[in-house]
CSV table of C-alpha atoms and ligand atoms in Angstrom, one decimal:
chain,number,residue,atom,x,y,z
A,1,UNK,CA,0.0,0.0,0.0
A,2,UNK,CA,1.2,3.5,-0.8
A,3,UNK,CA,-0.2,6.1,1.6
A,4,UNK,CA,0.1,9.6,0.2
A,5,UNK,CA,1.7,12.3,2.4
A,6,UNK,CA,-0.8,14.9,3.5
A,7,UNK,CA,-3.8,12.9,2.2
A,8,UNK,CA,-3.5,10.2,4.8
A,9,UNK,CA,-6.6,8.3,3.8
A,10,UNK,CA,-6.0,7.9,0.1
A,11,UNK,CA,-4.0,5.0,-1.3
A,12,UNK,CA,-2.2,4.6,-4.6
A,13,UNK,CA,-1.5,1.4,-6.6
A,14,UNK,CA,0.1,1.3,-10.0
A,15,UNK,CA,-0.2,5.0,-10.2
A,16,UNK,CA,-3.9,5.0,-9.6
A,17,UNK,CA,-5.4,6.9,-6.6
A,18,UNK,CA,-8.2,5.4,-4.6
A,19,UNK,CA,-10.4,7.1,-2.0
A,20,UNK,CA,-12.0,5.6,1.1
A,21,UNK,CA,-15.4,4.1,0.3
A,22,UNK,CA,-16.6,1.6,2.9
A,23,UNK,CA,-14.9,1.3,6.3
A,24,UNK,CA,-13.9,-1.9,7.9
A,25,UNK,CA,-16.4,-1.2,10.7
A,26,UNK,CA,-19.3,-0.7,8.3
A,27,UNK,CA,-18.3,-4.0,6.5
A,28,UNK,CA,-18.2,-5.9,9.8
A,29,UNK,CA,-21.7,-4.6,10.9
A,30,UNK,CA,-23.2,-5.7,7.6
A,31,UNK,CA,-21.6,-9.1,7.8
A,32,UNK,CA,-23.1,-9.6,11.3
A,33,UNK,CA,-26.5,-8.7,9.9
A,34,UNK,CA,-26.1,-11.2,7.0
A,35,UNK,CA,-24.9,-13.9,9.5
A,36,UNK,CA,-28.0,-13.3,11.7
A,37,UNK,CA,-30.2,-13.8,8.6
A,38,UNK,CA,-28.3,-17.0,7.6
A,39,UNK,CA,-28.7,-18.3,11.2
A,40,UNK,CA,-32.5,-17.9,10.8
A,41,UNK,CA,-32.8,-19.2,7.3
A,42,UNK,CA,-30.7,-22.3,7.9
A,43,UNK,CA,-31.9,-23.1,11.5
A,44,UNK,CA,-31.7,-26.9,11.9
A,45,UNK,CA,-29.7,-27.3,8.7
A,46,UNK,CA,-25.9,-27.6,8.2
A,47,UNK,CA,-25.0,-25.5,5.1
A,48,UNK,CA,-21.8,-25.7,3.2
A,49,UNK,CA,-20.2,-22.4,2.5
A,50,UNK,CA,-18.3,-22.3,-0.8
A,51,UNK,CA,-15.8,-19.5,-0.9
A,52,UNK,CA,-14.9,-18.4,-4.4
A,53,UNK,CA,-11.1,-17.7,-4.3
A,54,UNK,CA,-9.3,-15.5,-4.3
A,55,UNK,CA,-11.2,-12.3,-3.6
A,56,UNK,CA,-13.9,-13.7,-1.3
A,57,UNK,CA,-11.6,-15.1,1.4
A,58,UNK,CA,-11.8,-12.2,3.9
A,59,UNK,CA,-15.6,-11.9,3.5
A,60,UNK,CA,-16.0,-15.7,3.8
A,61,UNK,CA,-13.8,-15.9,6.9
A,62,UNK,CA,-15.7,-13.1,8.7
A,63,UNK,CA,-19.1,-14.4,7.6
A,64,UNK,CA,-18.3,-18.0,8.6
A,65,UNK,CA,-17.1,-16.9,12.0
A,66,UNK,CA,-20.2,-14.8,12.6
A,67,UNK,CA,-22.7,-17.6,12.0
A,68,UNK,CA,-23.5,-19.8,15.0
A,69,UNK,CA,-25.4,-22.7,13.4
A,70,UNK,CA,-23.5,-25.8,12.5
A,71,UNK,CA,-21.8,-25.2,9.1
A,72,UNK,CA,-19.0,-26.3,6.9
A,73,UNK,CA,-16.7,-24.3,4.6
A,74,UNK,CA,-14.8,-25.2,1.5
A,75,UNK,CA,-13.0,-23.3,-1.2
A,76,UNK,CA,-13.2,-23.3,-5.0
A,77,UNK,CA,-11.4,-21.4,-7.7
A,78,UNK,CA,-12.6,-20.6,-11.2
A,79,UNK,CA,-10.2,-21.2,-13.9
A,80,UNK,CA,-10.7,-19.1,-17.0
A,81,UNK,CA,-10.0,-20.3,-20.5
A,82,UNK,CA,-9.6,-17.6,-23.1
A,83,UNK,CA,-10.9,-17.9,-26.7
A,84,UNK,CA,-12.4,-21.3,-26.5
A,85,UNK,CA,-15.7,-20.1,-27.7
A,86,UNK,CA,-17.2,-17.1,-29.5
A,87,UNK,CA,-18.5,-15.8,-26.1
A,88,UNK,CA,-15.0,-15.4,-24.9
A,89,UNK,CA,-14.1,-16.8,-21.5
A,90,UNK,CA,-15.2,-20.3,-20.4
A,91,UNK,CA,-14.8,-20.9,-16.6
A,92,UNK,CA,-14.3,-24.2,-15.0
A,93,UNK,CA,-14.7,-24.9,-11.3
A,94,UNK,CA,-11.5,-26.0,-9.7
A,95,UNK,CA,-10.8,-27.7,-6.3
A,96,UNK,CA,-14.3,-28.9,-5.4
A,97,UNK,CA,-13.8,-32.0,-3.4
A,98,UNK,CA,-17.1,-32.2,-1.6
A,99,UNK,CA,-20.1,-34.3,-2.7
A,100,UNK,CA,-22.8,-31.7,-3.1
A,101,UNK,CA,-25.7,-34.2,-3.3
A,102,UNK,CA,-28.4,-33.1,-1.0
A,103,UNK,CA,-26.3,-30.3,0.5
A,104,UNK,CA,-27.5,-26.7,1.2
A,105,UNK,CA,-24.8,-24.7,-0.5
A,106,UNK,CA,-24.1,-21.0,0.1
A,107,UNK,CA,-21.8,-19.6,-2.5
A,108,UNK,CA,-19.7,-16.8,-1.0
A,109,UNK,CA,-18.5,-14.2,-3.5
A,110,UNK,CA,-16.7,-10.9,-3.2
A,111,UNK,CA,-18.5,-8.9,-5.9
A,112,UNK,CA,-21.0,-9.4,-8.7
A,113,UNK,CA,-20.3,-7.1,-11.6
A,114,UNK,CA,-21.7,-8.4,-15.0
A,115,UNK,CA,-22.9,-11.5,-13.2
A,116,UNK,CA,-21.3,-13.8,-15.8
A,117,UNK,CA,-19.1,-15.6,-13.2
A,118,UNK,CA,-21.8,-16.4,-10.7
A,119,UNK,CA,-24.3,-17.4,-13.3
A,120,UNK,CA,-21.9,-20.0,-14.7
A,121,UNK,CA,-21.0,-21.2,-11.3
A,122,UNK,CA,-24.6,-21.7,-10.2
A,123,UNK,CA,-25.3,-23.6,-13.3
A,124,UNK,CA,-22.3,-25.9,-12.8
A,125,UNK,CA,-23.1,-26.5,-9.2
A,126,UNK,CA,-26.8,-27.2,-9.8
A,127,UNK,CA,-25.7,-30.2,-12.0
A,128,UNK,CA,-24.2,-31.7,-8.8
A,129,UNK,CA,-27.6,-32.2,-7.3
A,130,UNK,CA,-27.5,-30.0,-4.1
A,131,UNK,CA,-30.6,-29.6,-2.0
A,132,UNK,CA,-30.4,-25.8,-2.5
A,133,UNK,CA,-28.0,-23.1,-3.7
A,134,UNK,CA,-28.0,-19.5,-2.4
A,135,UNK,CA,-25.5,-16.8,-3.2
A,136,UNK,CA,-24.0,-14.4,-0.7
A,137,UNK,CA,-22.0,-11.5,-2.2
A,138,UNK,CA,-20.4,-8.7,-0.3
A,139,UNK,CA,-20.9,-6.3,-3.2
A,140,UNK,CA,-23.2,-5.9,-6.1
A,141,UNK,CA,-23.1,-3.5,-9.0
A,142,UNK,CA,-26.7,-3.6,-10.2
A,143,UNK,CA,-26.1,-1.2,-13.1
A,144,UNK,CA,-23.3,-3.5,-14.5
A,145,UNK,CA,-25.5,-6.7,-14.5
A,146,UNK,CA,-25.8,-8.3,-17.8
A,147,UNK,CA,-27.6,-11.4,-16.6
A,148,UNK,CA,-30.8,-11.7,-14.7
A,149,UNK,CA,-29.6,-12.5,-11.1
A,150,UNK,CA,-30.9,-12.0,-7.7
A,151,UNK,CA,-28.3,-12.9,-5.1
A,152,UNK,CA,-29.9,-14.0,-1.8
A,153,UNK,CA,-27.6,-12.0,0.5
A,154,UNK,CA,-26.0,-8.7,-0.6
A,155,UNK,CA,-23.7,-6.7,1.7
A,156,UNK,CA,-23.7,-3.5,-0.3
A,157,UNK,CA,-25.2,-2.3,-3.5
A,158,UNK,CA,-22.7,0.0,-5.1
A,159,UNK,CA,-22.3,2.2,-8.2
A,160,UNK,CA,-20.4,0.7,-11.2
A,161,UNK,CA,-17.0,2.0,-10.3
A,162,UNK,CA,-13.8,0.1,-9.7
A,163,UNK,CA,-13.0,-0.7,-6.1
A,164,UNK,CA,-10.2,-2.4,-4.1
A,165,UNK,CA,-9.6,-3.7,-0.6
A,166,UNK,CA,-11.0,-6.3,1.7
A,167,UNK,CA,-10.1,-9.1,-0.7
A,168,UNK,CA,-10.6,-7.1,-3.9
A,169,UNK,CA,-7.5,-6.5,-6.0
A,170,UNK,CA,-5.8,-4.4,-8.6
A,171,UNK,CA,-3.5,-6.8,-10.4
A,172,UNK,CA,-3.1,-8.9,-7.3
A,173,UNK,CA,-2.5,-6.0,-4.9
A,174,UNK,CA,-4.6,-4.3,-2.3
A,175,UNK,CA,-6.4,-7.4,-1.1
A,176,UNK,CA,-5.0,-6.8,2.4
A,177,UNK,CA,-6.6,-3.3,2.9
A,178,UNK,CA,-9.0,-3.4,5.8
A,179,UNK,CA,-11.3,-0.9,4.2
A,180,UNK,CA,-12.8,-0.7,0.7
A,181,UNK,CA,-11.5,2.1,-1.6
A,182,UNK,CA,-13.0,3.5,-4.8
A,183,UNK,CA,-11.0,4.6,-7.8
A,184,UNK,CA,-10.8,8.4,-7.9
A,185,UNK,CA,-12.6,10.0,-10.7
A,186,UNK,CA,-10.1,11.9,-12.9
A,187,UNK,CA,-11.3,15.4,-13.6
B,201,IMP,P1,-18.6,-10.7,-13.2
B,201,IMP,O1,-18.4,-12.1,-13.7
B,201,IMP,O2,-18.6,-9.7,-14.3
B,201,IMP,O3,-19.7,-10.6,-12.3
B,201,IMP,O4,-17.2,-10.4,-12.4
B,201,IMP,C1,-17.0,-10.7,-11.1
B,201,IMP,C2,-15.5,-10.7,-10.8
B,201,IMP,O5,-14.9,-9.5,-11.4
B,201,IMP,C3,-15.3,-10.6,-9.4
B,201,IMP,O6,-15.2,-11.8,-8.7
B,201,IMP,C4,-14.0,-9.8,-9.3
B,201,IMP,O7,-12.9,-10.7,-9.3
B,201,IMP,C5,-14.0,-8.9,-10.5
B,201,IMP,N1,-14.4,-7.5,-10.3
B,201,IMP,C6,-15.5,-7.0,-10.7
B,201,IMP,N2,-15.6,-5.7,-10.3
B,201,IMP,C7,-14.5,-5.5,-9.5
B,201,IMP,C8,-14.0,-4.3,-8.9
B,201,IMP,O8,-14.6,-3.2,-8.8
B,201,IMP,N3,-12.8,-4.4,-8.2
B,201,IMP,C9,-12.1,-5.6,-8.3
B,201,IMP,N4,-12.5,-6.7,-8.9
B,201,IMP,C10,-13.7,-6.6,-9.5
B,202,MG,MG1,-14.2,-13.0,-7.5
């Protein structure tokens, strides 16, 4: 992280300036609210949280710690292949070792932008015969959505601008920021 002198709260990465957007405390409050909802919705069940690496790991860790029903967690990654079809990227689920048959699955994502990633993931996981699939995303950019999607748990609905921090990266960096920052609008 590169903190700028005199503008203590801004950060720069790769020459781009980002301004504070959502504080760690605000994020934690919202995660607690989502966890309380999940406790209610899954009372008497034992859901399997599926954290989509890499960006969702801080959200998944805090959310998982905040629920108090019996639950399990596992991690998957989506591998992208370029140019294998006219539609561009084809994504394949990597690292799924659990048998999803009859399981109540909660996909944990960092952010839904166009919705392409989560749509493909839900389709792939449905084929594995789970009892149910719900989606928890920390962030949603509704104006960017290109697919009809209604995630079940949404932390924050945000404008379609690039953000970093709390798991979200710029070329692999900034995931370790405690807060979320938004790219500064160049004037
Ligand atoms: P989608 O398939 O277009 O919904 O894209 C979702 C993925 O794009 C996320 O899992 C992120 O990895 C990435 N992404 C989308 N918006 C942002 C952003 O503002 N900052 C960092 N990564 C983003
Ligand atoms: Mg992601």
